[in-house]
PDB file of C-alpha atoms in Angstrom:
ATOM      1  CA  MET D   1     108.793 132.663  99.741  1.00 95.00           C
ATOM      2  CA  ILE D   2     108.828 128.957 100.550  1.00 98.00           C
ATOM      3  CA  ALA D   3     108.306 127.680 104.116  1.00 98.00           C
ATOM      4  CA  VAL D   4     109.224 124.117 105.057  1.00 98.00           C
ATOM      5  CA  ARG D   5     108.363 122.238 108.245  1.00 98.00           C
ATOM      6  CA  VAL D   6     110.838 119.559 109.339  1.00 98.00           C
ATOM      7  CA  PRO D   7     110.645 117.157 112.302  1.00 98.00           C
ATOM      8  CA  ALA D   8     113.032 116.313 115.097  1.00 96.00           C
ATOM      9  CA  LYS D   9     113.892 112.664 115.610  1.00 96.00           C
ATOM     10  CA  VAL D  10     114.253 110.300 118.508  1.00 95.00           C
ATOM     11  CA  ASN D  11     116.230 107.086 118.185  1.00 94.00           C
ATOM     12  CA  VAL D  12     113.970 104.382 119.585  1.00 97.00           C
ATOM     13  CA  GLN D  13     116.894 102.015 119.068  1.00 96.00           C
ATOM     14  CA  LEU D  14     120.480 103.127 118.597  1.00 95.00           C
ATOM     15  CA  GLY D  15     122.708 100.078 118.246  1.00 96.00           C
ATOM     16  CA  VAL D  16     126.365 101.060 117.870  1.00 96.00           C
ATOM     17  CA  GLY D  17     128.976  98.784 116.341  1.00 95.00           C
ATOM     18  CA  GLY D  18     132.732  99.079 116.727  1.00 95.00           C
ATOM     19  CA  LEU D  19     134.978 101.864 115.476  1.00 95.00           C
ATOM     20  CA  ARG D  20     135.705 101.467 111.755  1.00 94.00           C
ATOM     21  CA  ALA D  21     138.920 102.375 109.989  1.00 93.00           C
ATOM     22  CA  ASP D  22     137.218 105.471 108.537  1.00 92.00           C
ATOM     23  CA  GLY D  23     136.369 106.769 112.014  1.00 92.00           C
ATOM     24  CA  PHE D  24     132.659 105.918 111.853  1.00 90.00           C
ATOM     25  CA  HIS D  25     130.625 103.180 113.541  1.00 93.00           C
ATOM     26  CA  ASP D  26     128.151 100.803 111.910  1.00 91.00           C
ATOM     27  CA  LEU D  27     124.694 101.490 113.305  1.00 92.00           C
ATOM     28  CA  ALA D  28     121.302  99.865 113.673  1.00 92.00           C
ATOM     29  CA  ASN D  29     119.500 103.162 114.094  1.00 92.00           C
ATOM     30  CA  VAL D  30     115.697 103.145 114.298  1.00 96.00           C
ATOM     31  CA  PHE D  31     114.678 106.752 113.656  1.00 96.00           C
ATOM     32  CA  PHE D  32     111.264 108.054 114.734  1.00 97.00           C
ATOM     33  CA  ALA D  33     110.081 111.496 113.546  1.00 98.00           C
ATOM     34  CA  VAL D  34     108.106 113.611 116.017  1.00 98.00           C
ATOM     35  CA  ALA D  35     105.926 116.694 115.654  1.00 97.00           C
ATOM     36  CA  LEU D  36     108.380 118.913 117.545  1.00 96.00           C
ATOM     37  CA  GLY D  37     110.164 120.585 114.636  1.00 96.00           C
ATOM     38  CA  ASP D  38     111.776 123.593 112.993  1.00 97.00           C
ATOM     39  CA  GLU D  39     110.546 125.784 110.143  1.00 98.00           C
ATOM     40  CA  VAL D  40     112.916 127.016 107.443  1.00 98.00           C
ATOM     41  CA  THR D  41     111.799 129.828 105.140  1.00 98.00           C
ATOM     42  CA  ALA D  42     113.598 130.505 101.855  1.00 98.00           C
ATOM     43  CA  THR D  43     113.412 133.789  99.925  1.00 98.00           C
ATOM     44  CA  LEU D  44     115.448 134.977  96.954  1.00 96.00           C
ATOM     45  CA  GLY D  45     118.615 136.880  97.862  1.00 95.00           C
ATOM     46  CA  ARG D  46     122.212 137.423  96.832  1.00 95.00           C
ATOM     47  CA  GLY D  47     124.469 134.587  97.830  1.00 96.00           C
ATOM     48  CA  VAL D  48     123.575 132.442 100.829  1.00 97.00           C
ATOM     49  CA  THR D  49     122.567 134.312 103.988  1.00 97.00           C
ATOM     50  CA  LEU D  50     121.047 133.013 107.209  1.00 98.00           C
ATOM     51  CA  SER D  51     119.007 134.259 110.139  1.00 97.00           C
ATOM     52  CA  CYS D  52     117.596 132.396 113.111  1.00 98.00           C
ATOM     53  CA  ALA D  53     115.041 132.949 115.875  1.00 97.00           C
ATOM     54  CA  GLY D  54     113.731 130.882 118.767  1.00 93.00           C
ATOM     55  CA  PRO D  55     115.175 129.106 121.814  1.00 85.00           C
ATOM     56  CA  ASP D  56     118.976 128.787 121.648  1.00 84.00           C
ATOM     57  CA  ALA D  57     119.078 130.824 118.422  1.00 92.00           C
ATOM     58  CA  ASP D  58     122.260 132.491 119.664  1.00 91.00           C
ATOM     59  CA  HIS D  59     123.953 129.067 119.543  1.00 90.00           C
ATOM     60  CA  VAL D  60     123.105 128.485 115.864  1.00 94.00           C
ATOM     61  CA  PRO D  61     125.981 129.356 113.496  1.00 94.00           C
ATOM     62  CA  LEU D  62     125.021 131.733 110.705  1.00 95.00           C
ATOM     63  CA  ASP D  63     127.927 130.916 108.411  1.00 95.00           C
ATOM     64  CA  ASP D  64     128.857 128.080 106.055  1.00 92.00           C
ATOM     65  CA  THR D  65     129.263 125.649 108.963  1.00 94.00           C
ATOM     66  CA  ASN D  66     125.450 125.610 109.192  1.00 96.00           C
ATOM     67  CA  LEU D  67     124.038 122.586 107.369  1.00 97.00           C
ATOM     68  CA  ALA D  68     121.241 124.700 105.892  1.00 98.00           C
ATOM     69  CA  ALA D  69     123.781 126.937 104.140  1.00 98.00           C
ATOM     70  CA  ARG D  70     125.781 123.925 103.014  1.00 98.00           C
ATOM     71  CA  ALA D  71     122.616 122.307 101.678  1.00 98.00           C
ATOM     72  CA  ALA D  72     121.746 125.366  99.590  1.00 98.00           C
ATOM     73  CA  ARG D  73     125.242 125.492  98.092  1.00 98.00           C
ATOM     74  CA  LEU D  74     125.293 121.751  97.421  1.00 98.00           C
ATOM     75  CA  LEU D  75     121.921 121.780  95.641  1.00 98.00           C
ATOM     76  CA  ALA D  76     122.871 124.816  93.541  1.00 98.00           C
ATOM     77  CA  ALA D  77     126.171 123.196  92.551  1.00 98.00           C
ATOM     78  CA  ARG D  78     124.380 120.008  91.476  1.00 97.00           C
ATOM     79  CA  HIS D  79     122.210 122.057  89.105  1.00 98.00           C
ATOM     80  CA  GLY D  80     124.928 124.505  87.995  1.00 98.00           C
ATOM     81  CA  ILE D  81     123.194 127.625  89.297  1.00 97.00           C
ATOM     82  CA  GLU D  82     124.110 130.417  91.692  1.00 97.00           C
ATOM     83  CA  PRO D  83     123.022 129.772  95.316  1.00 97.00           C
ATOM     84  CA  ASP D  84     121.046 132.975  95.786  1.00 97.00           C
ATOM     85  CA  VAL D  85     118.826 132.548  98.839  1.00 98.00           C
ATOM     86  CA  HIS D  86     118.131 133.876 102.310  1.00 98.00           C
ATOM     87  CA  LEU D  87     117.225 131.152 104.782  1.00 98.00           C
ATOM     88  CA  HIS D  88     115.433 131.946 108.035  1.00 98.00           C
ATOM     89  CA  ILE D  89     115.374 129.191 110.658  1.00 98.00           C
ATOM     90  CA  ALA D  90     112.642 129.231 113.295  1.00 98.00           C
ATOM     91  CA  LYS D  91     114.121 126.916 115.953  1.00 96.00           C
ATOM     92  CA  ALA D  92     112.130 124.639 118.214  1.00 94.00           C
ATOM     93  CA  ILE D  93     114.405 121.575 118.135  1.00 94.00           C
ATOM     94  CA  PRO D  94     117.035 121.772 120.911  1.00 88.00           C
ATOM     95  CA  VAL D  95     120.510 122.787 119.695  1.00 86.00           C
ATOM     96  CA  ALA D  96     123.161 120.063 120.204  1.00 80.00           C
ATOM     97  CA  GLY D  97     120.436 118.068 121.939  1.00 84.00           C
ATOM     98  CA  GLY D  98     120.614 114.675 120.253  1.00 85.00           C
ATOM     99  CA  MET D  99     117.476 115.279 118.158  1.00 92.00           C
ATOM    100  CA  ALA D 100     119.209 116.096 114.841  1.00 90.00           C
ATOM    101  CA  GLY D 101     118.154 119.743 114.754  1.00 93.00           C
ATOM    102  CA  GLY D 102     121.036 120.820 112.521  1.00 94.00           C
ATOM    103  CA  SER D 103     120.434 117.879 110.211  1.00 96.00           C
ATOM    104  CA  ALA D 104     116.728 118.726 110.089  1.00 97.00           C
ATOM    105  CA  ASP D 105     117.527 122.274 108.995  1.00 98.00           C
ATOM    106  CA  GLY D 106     119.809 120.927 106.267  1.00 98.00           C
ATOM    107  CA  ALA D 107     117.007 118.726 104.952  1.00 98.00           C
ATOM    108  CA  ALA D 108     114.521 121.591 105.124  1.00 98.00           C
ATOM    109  CA  ALA D 109     116.891 123.850 103.193  1.00 98.00           C
ATOM    110  CA  LEU D 110     117.194 121.252 100.418  1.00 98.00           C
ATOM    111  CA  VAL D 111     113.406 121.089 100.063  1.00 98.00           C
ATOM    112  CA  ALA D 112     112.895 124.864 100.380  1.00 98.00           C
ATOM    113  CA  CYS D 113     115.597 125.795  97.873  1.00 98.00           C
ATOM    114  CA  ASP D 114     114.455 123.127  95.436  1.00 98.00           C
ATOM    115  CA  ALA D 115     110.955 124.638  95.488  1.00 98.00           C
ATOM    116  CA  LEU D 116     112.142 128.263  95.453  1.00 98.00           C
ATOM    117  CA  TRP D 117     114.450 127.679  92.486  1.00 98.00           C
ATOM    118  CA  GLN D 118     111.831 125.464  90.747  1.00 97.00           C
ATOM    119  CA  LEU D 119     114.307 122.640  90.215  1.00 98.00           C
ATOM    120  CA  ASP D 120     112.001 119.606  90.700  1.00 97.00           C
ATOM    121  CA  THR D 121     114.903 117.486  91.918  1.00 98.00           C
ATOM    122  CA  PRO D 122     113.861 113.809  92.240  1.00 97.00           C
ATOM    123  CA  LEU D 123     113.700 112.470  95.798  1.00 96.00           C
ATOM    124  CA  PRO D 124     116.493 109.904  95.231  1.00 96.00           C
ATOM    125  CA  VAL D 125     118.835 112.756  94.244  1.00 97.00           C
ATOM    126  CA  LEU D 126     117.800 114.822  97.274  1.00 97.00           C
ATOM    127  CA  LEU D 127     118.497 111.791  99.483  1.00 96.00           C
ATOM    128  CA  GLU D 128     121.935 111.411  97.868  1.00 96.00           C
ATOM    129  CA  LEU D 129     122.736 115.070  98.554  1.00 97.00           C
ATOM    130  CA  ALA D 130     121.391 114.710 102.093  1.00 96.00           C
ATOM    131  CA  ALA D 131     123.767 111.806 102.748  1.00 94.00           C
ATOM    132  CA  GLU D 132     126.673 114.008 101.621  1.00 95.00           C
ATOM    133  CA  LEU D 133     125.653 116.565 104.247  1.00 96.00           C
ATOM    134  CA  GLY D 134     125.477 114.140 107.193  1.00 91.00           C
ATOM    135  CA  SER D 135     124.288 110.797 108.502  1.00 87.00           C
ATOM    136  CA  ASP D 136     120.979 112.068 109.950  1.00 91.00           C
ATOM    137  CA  VAL D 137     119.964 114.368 107.079  1.00 95.00           C
ATOM    138  CA  PRO D 138     118.351 111.716 104.828  1.00 95.00           C
ATOM    139  CA  PHE D 139     115.929 110.669 107.559  1.00 95.00           C
ATOM    140  CA  ALA D 140     114.829 114.271 108.112  1.00 97.00           C
ATOM    141  CA  LEU D 141     113.783 114.270 104.439  1.00 96.00           C
ATOM    142  CA  LEU D 142     111.947 110.958 104.735  1.00 96.00           C
ATOM    143  CA  GLY D 143     110.310 111.180 108.177  1.00 97.00           C
ATOM    144  CA  GLY D 144     108.011 108.517 109.590  1.00 98.00           C
ATOM    145  CA  VAL D 145     109.931 105.599 111.081  1.00 98.00           C
ATOM    146  CA  ALA D 146     112.959 104.061 109.397  1.00 97.00           C
ATOM    147  CA  LEU D 147     115.922 101.797 110.043  1.00 96.00           C
ATOM    148  CA  GLY D 148     119.256 103.444 109.310  1.00 92.00           C
ATOM    149  CA  ARG D 149     122.213 101.216 108.470  1.00 90.00           C
ATOM    150  CA  GLY D 150     125.828 102.106 107.721  1.00 85.00           C
ATOM    151  CA  ARG D 151     126.423 105.484 109.386  1.00 79.00           C
ATOM    152  CA  GLY D 152     122.626 105.809 109.565  1.00 76.00           C
ATOM    153  CA  GLU D 153     122.245 107.153 106.037  1.00 80.00           C
ATOM    154  CA  LEU D 154     121.091 103.873 104.401  1.00 86.00           C
ATOM    155  CA  LEU D 155     117.373 103.964 105.127  1.00 93.00           C
ATOM    156  CA  GLU D 156     114.616 101.370 105.097  1.00 94.00           C
ATOM    157  CA  GLU D 157     111.105 102.570 105.904  1.00 96.00           C
ATOM    158  CA  LEU D 158     109.448 100.585 108.707  1.00 97.00           C
ATOM    159  CA  PRO D 159     105.757  99.813 109.254  1.00 97.00           C
ATOM    160  CA  VAL D 160     104.162 101.562 112.213  1.00 97.00           C
ATOM    161  CA  ALA D 161     100.577 101.682 113.468  1.00 97.00           C
ATOM    162  CA  GLY D 162      98.859 104.488 115.322  1.00 94.00           C
ATOM    163  CA  THR D 163     100.349 107.403 117.204  1.00 98.00           C
ATOM    164  CA  PHE D 164     102.904 107.321 120.016  1.00 98.00           C
ATOM    165  CA  HIS D 165     103.168 110.082 122.613  1.00 98.00           C
ATOM    166  CA  TRP D 166     106.491 111.499 123.751  1.00 98.00           C
ATOM    167  CA  VAL D 167     107.975 114.060 126.120  1.00 98.00           C
ATOM    168  CA  PHE D 168     111.376 115.657 125.522  1.00 96.00           C
ATOM    169  CA  ALA D 169     113.239 117.277 128.406  1.00 96.00           C
ATOM    170  CA  VAL D 170     115.743 119.893 127.261  1.00 93.00           C
ATOM    171  CA  ALA D 171     118.947 120.136 129.283  1.00 91.00           C
ATOM    172  CA  ASP D 172     121.133 123.163 129.827  1.00 87.00           C
ATOM    173  CA  GLY D 173     124.114 123.067 127.501  1.00 84.00           C
ATOM    174  CA  GLY D 174     124.782 120.539 124.752  1.00 83.00           C
ATOM    175  CA  LEU D 175     126.819 117.436 124.067  1.00 88.00           C
ATOM    176  CA  SER D 176     129.178 116.907 121.160  1.00 89.00           C
ATOM    177  CA  THR D 177     128.166 113.817 119.179  1.00 88.00           C
ATOM    178  CA  PRO D 178     131.811 112.913 118.343  1.00 92.00           C
ATOM    179  CA  ALA D 179     132.713 113.271 122.024  1.00 95.00           C
ATOM    180  CA  VAL D 180     129.903 110.888 123.040  1.00 96.00           C
ATOM    181  CA  PHE D 181     131.029 108.290 120.490  1.00 96.00           C
ATOM    182  CA  ARG D 182     134.616 108.617 121.774  1.00 96.00           C
ATOM    183  CA  GLU D 183     133.378 108.097 125.330  1.00 98.00           C
ATOM    184  CA  CYS D 184     131.428 105.034 124.192  1.00 97.00           C
ATOM    185  CA  ASP D 185     134.646 103.600 122.735  1.00 97.00           C
ATOM    186  CA  ARG D 186     136.560 104.461 125.925  1.00 97.00           C
ATOM    187  CA  LEU D 187     133.986 102.773 128.149  1.00 98.00           C
ATOM    188  CA  ARG D 188     134.108  99.643 125.996  1.00 97.00           C
ATOM    189  CA  GLU D 189     137.896  99.529 126.235  1.00 96.00           C
ATOM    190  CA  ALA D 190     137.712 100.033 129.999  1.00 97.00           C
ATOM    191  CA  ALA D 191     135.222  97.157 130.254  1.00 96.00           C
ATOM    192  CA  GLY D 192     137.586  94.892 128.338  1.00 96.00           C
ATOM    193  CA  THR D 193     135.263  94.244 125.405  1.00 93.00           C
ATOM    194  CA  GLY D 194     137.308  96.203 122.898  1.00 95.00           C
ATOM    195  CA  SER D 195     135.952  98.999 120.740  1.00 96.00           C
ATOM    196  CA  SER D 196     137.006  98.231 117.156  1.00 96.00           C
ATOM    197  CA  ALA D 197     134.773  96.934 114.373  1.00 94.00           C
ATOM    198  CA  ALA D 198     136.645  93.626 114.592  1.00 94.00           C
ATOM    199  CA  GLU D 199     135.755  93.299 118.297  1.00 96.00           C
ATOM    200  CA  VAL D 200     132.204  94.663 118.480  1.00 95.00           C
ATOM    201  CA  PRO D 201     129.530  92.853 116.428  1.00 91.00           C
ATOM    202  CA  THR D 202     127.563  94.809 113.841  1.00 91.00           C
ATOM    203  CA  PRO D 203     124.245  95.601 115.558  1.00 94.00           C
ATOM    204  CA  ASP D 204     120.837  94.446 114.337  1.00 94.00           C
ATOM    205  CA  PRO D 205     117.416  95.969 114.998  1.00 94.00           C
ATOM    206  CA  SER D 206     115.422  94.476 117.861  1.00 96.00           C
ATOM    207  CA  ALA D 207     112.672  92.145 116.630  1.00 97.00           C
ATOM    208  CA  GLU D 208     110.584  93.052 119.691  1.00 97.00           C
ATOM    209  CA  LEU D 209     110.927  96.761 118.933  1.00 98.00           C
ATOM    210  CA  LEU D 210     109.941  96.356 115.280  1.00 98.00           C
ATOM    211  CA  ALA D 211     106.908  94.290 116.299  1.00 98.00           C
ATOM    212  CA  ALA D 212     105.839  96.904 118.873  1.00 98.00           C
ATOM    213  CA  LEU D 213     106.011  99.677 116.255  1.00 98.00           C
ATOM    214  CA  ALA D 214     104.034  97.643 113.727  1.00 98.00           C
ATOM    215  CA  ALA D 215     101.388  96.848 116.348  1.00 98.00           C
ATOM    216  CA  GLY D 216     101.145 100.409 117.689  1.00 97.00           C
ATOM    217  CA  ASP D 217     101.751  99.107 121.220  1.00 98.00           C
ATOM    218  CA  PRO D 218     103.344 101.753 123.492  1.00 98.00           C
ATOM    219  CA  ALA D 219     103.885  99.355 126.425  1.00 97.00           C
ATOM    220  CA  ALA D 220     105.723  96.874 124.212  1.00 98.00           C
ATOM    221  CA  LEU D 221     107.749  99.682 122.635  1.00 98.00           C
ATOM    222  CA  ALA D 222     108.684 100.968 126.096  1.00 98.00           C
ATOM    223  CA  ALA D 223     110.102  97.559 126.990  1.00 98.00           C
ATOM    224  CA  ALA D 224     112.187  97.424 123.808  1.00 98.00           C
ATOM    225  CA  LEU D 225     113.715 100.932 123.683  1.00 97.00           C
ATOM    226  CA  GLY D 226     117.510 101.017 123.703  1.00 96.00           C
ATOM    227  CA  ASN D 227     120.429 103.394 123.169  1.00 97.00           C
ATOM    228  CA  ASP D 228     124.020 102.143 123.166  1.00 96.00           C
ATOM    229  CA  LEU D 229     125.238 105.745 123.598  1.00 96.00           C
ATOM    230  CA  GLU D 230     123.272 106.346 126.799  1.00 97.00           C
ATOM    231  CA  ALA D 231     126.026 105.135 129.152  1.00 97.00           C
ATOM    232  CA  ALA D 232     128.523 107.434 127.425  1.00 97.00           C
ATOM    233  CA  ALA D 233     126.168 110.423 127.581  1.00 96.00           C
ATOM    234  CA  LEU D 234     125.543 109.773 131.298  1.00 97.00           C
ATOM    235  CA  SER D 235     129.286 109.433 131.882  1.00 98.00           C
ATOM    236  CA  LEU D 236     129.821 112.897 130.416  1.00 97.00           C
ATOM    237  CA  ARG D 237     126.647 114.369 131.943  1.00 96.00           C
ATOM    238  CA  PRO D 238     125.798 112.476 135.189  1.00 96.00           C
ATOM    239  CA  ASP D 239     123.084 115.034 135.977  1.00 95.00           C
ATOM    240  CA  LEU D 240     120.915 113.537 133.220  1.00 96.00           C
ATOM    241  CA  ALA D 241     120.198 110.550 135.490  1.00 97.00           C
ATOM    242  CA  ASP D 242     118.112 112.831 137.733  1.00 97.00           C
ATOM    243  CA  CYS D 243     116.004 113.911 134.745  1.00 97.00           C
ATOM    244  CA  LEU D 244     115.452 110.311 133.600  1.00 98.00           C
ATOM    245  CA  LYS D 245     114.341 109.343 137.120  1.00 98.00           C
ATOM    246  CA  ALA D 246     112.018 112.343 137.427  1.00 98.00           C
ATOM    247  CA  GLY D 247     110.206 111.397 134.219  1.00 98.00           C
ATOM    248  CA  LEU D 248     109.778 107.784 135.286  1.00 98.00           C
ATOM    249  CA  ASP D 249     108.569 108.887 138.714  1.00 98.00           C
ATOM    250  CA  ALA D 250     105.990 111.082 136.953  1.00 98.00           C
ATOM    251  CA  GLY D 251     104.514 108.076 135.152  1.00 97.00           C
ATOM    252  CA  ALA D 252     106.402 107.745 131.874  1.00 98.00           C
ATOM    253  CA  LEU D 253     106.390 104.220 130.447  1.00 98.00           C
ATOM    254  CA  ALA D 254     110.095 104.455 129.627  1.00 98.00           C
ATOM    255  CA  ALA D 255     112.962 106.935 129.571  1.00 98.00           C
ATOM    256  CA  LEU D 256     116.164 107.169 127.573  1.00 96.00           C
ATOM    257  CA  VAL D 257     118.732 109.674 126.423  1.00 96.00           C
ATOM    258  CA  SER D 258     117.824 110.855 122.919  1.00 92.00           C
ATOM    259  CA  GLY D 259     120.637 109.970 120.517  1.00 91.00           C
ATOM    260  CA  SER D 260     123.908 111.391 121.802  1.00 91.00           C
ATOM    261  CA  GLY D 261     122.032 113.598 124.292  1.00 90.00           C
ATOM    262  CA  PRO D 262     121.668 115.601 126.389  1.00 93.00           C
ATOM    263  CA  THR D 263     117.931 115.769 125.641  1.00 93.00           C
ATOM    264  CA  CYS D 264     116.027 113.027 127.493  1.00 96.00           C
ATOM    265  CA  ALA D 265     113.056 111.290 125.865  1.00 97.00           C
ATOM    266  CA  PHE D 266     110.063 109.754 127.638  1.00 98.00           C
ATOM    267  CA  LEU D 267     107.401 107.516 126.133  1.00 98.00           C
ATOM    268  CA  ALA D 268     103.896 108.009 127.544  1.00 98.00           C
ATOM    269  CA  LYS D 269     100.684 105.987 127.351  1.00 97.00           C
ATOM    270  CA  ASP D 270      98.610 108.755 125.749  1.00 97.00           C
ATOM    271  CA  ALA D 271      98.471 112.514 125.185  1.00 98.00           C
ATOM    272  CA  ALA D 272      97.132 113.291 128.676  1.00 98.00           C
ATOM    273  CA  ASP D 273      99.877 111.281 130.353  1.00 98.00           C
ATOM    274  CA  ALA D 274     102.504 112.946 128.144  1.00 98.00           C
ATOM    275  CA  GLN D 275     101.349 116.394 129.240  1.00 98.00           C
ATOM    276  CA  ALA D 276     101.342 115.311 132.899  1.00 98.00           C
ATOM    277  CA  VAL D 277     104.918 114.018 132.563  1.00 98.00           C
ATOM    278  CA  ALA D 278     105.988 117.245 130.841  1.00 98.00           C
ATOM    279  CA  ASP D 279     104.437 119.352 133.621  1.00 98.00           C
ATOM    280  CA  ALA D 280     106.130 117.244 136.311  1.00 98.00           C
ATOM    281  CA  LEU D 281     109.517 117.480 134.591  1.00 98.00           C
ATOM    282  CA  THR D 282     109.189 121.247 134.258  1.00 96.00           C
ATOM    283  CA  ALA D 283     108.414 121.500 137.966  1.00 97.00           C
ATOM    284  CA  SER D 284     111.206 119.097 138.956  1.00 96.00           C
ATOM    285  CA  GLY D 285     114.057 121.456 138.173  1.00 95.00           C
ATOM    286  CA  THR D 286     115.959 118.652 136.417  1.00 96.00           C
ATOM    287  CA  CYS D 287     115.645 120.222 132.941  1.00 96.00           C
ATOM    288  CA  ARG D 288     115.365 123.620 131.311  1.00 93.00           C
ATOM    289  CA  ALA D 289     112.087 122.850 129.526  1.00 93.00           C
ATOM    290  CA  ALA D 290     109.876 119.878 128.682  1.00 96.00           C
ATOM    291  CA  HIS D 291     107.716 119.421 125.591  1.00 95.00           C
ATOM    292  CA  ALA D 292     104.900 116.931 125.015  1.00 97.00           C
ATOM    293  CA  THR D 293     104.544 115.852 121.386  1.00 97.00           C
ATOM    294  CA  HIS D 294     103.626 112.876 119.203  1.00 98.00           C
ATOM    295  CA  GLY D 295     104.626 110.913 116.133  1.00 97.00           C
ATOM    296  CA  PRO D 296     105.392 109.599 113.700  1.00 98.00           C
ATOM    297  CA  VAL D 297     105.084 112.541 111.296  1.00 98.00           C
ATOM    298  CA  PRO D 298     106.295 113.140 107.727  1.00 98.00           C
ATOM    299  CA  GLY D 299     109.737 114.465 106.869  1.00 98.00           C
ATOM    300  CA  ALA D 300     110.544 117.918 105.469  1.00 98.00           C
ATOM    301  CA  ARG D 301     107.453 119.286 103.682  1.00 97.00           C
ATOM    302  CA  VAL D 302     106.497 122.606 102.079  1.00 98.00           C
ATOM    303  CA  ILE D 303     103.807 124.261 104.185  1.00 96.00           C
ATOM    304  CA  ALA D 304     103.624 127.663 102.466  1.00 91.00           C
ATOM    305  CA  GLY D 305     104.661 129.107  99.138  1.00 82.00           C
TER     306      GLY D 305
END
């Protein structure tokens, strides 16, 4: 048995370029790994089978559409072996919540199966396989803080000092990432700016944000947070505005929609303030649950086995 812990992510900056001919958008995506995470356990089996427990487990597919199953098959194919494994996912990351929970499970499955099958696959190869699975999967392997270019899969580790404290408010229901990107394009067209790659400049990371991370300064980071998908997520889910306001009213330094949403993220001054914000959000009725956590933390790592 091999157990792997894998973190959720928050995008402290999500700069979105125009729509490319291949249907993707160029990104300046500053990923930040947080301690809220899933655990994936791998044991020998026949074929690839899945089970899942935890909040929203009934919304997790247990077939080959699950990135964990796809990861196991992809790794086995690379090494020319049979993909014989049972994967159990203990969920804590919100499902369809903009925190890359499915991608995290795919990364964890790569690490767990590699250890279970004693393959010793080099990290660069695991990162290559992760990029085949999806844009957010490589970062879940790497963890820490990193700038993602291209679709988000081209990673550059970023310097960061100290620990930052976060609260994540989980909404009822989910949001489709493709639908949020389509709404972003629609809003840009409606505003007259255009939405194509020829009309929207390729985004760059914020110098102020990078400096705040390197200095370990939560107030400076709060001032520099940004998400180009937030307007689209709020257009599709206007109720999220009440959650963002409730967190700010409770003392959060800053609030933003996490990735494509609908989870809302709040940056706090310290651990005590984060817990106070989480308690206030839980009591506010604007979210289903709120979790105080911290980061950055490492990517997918074996914790037992």
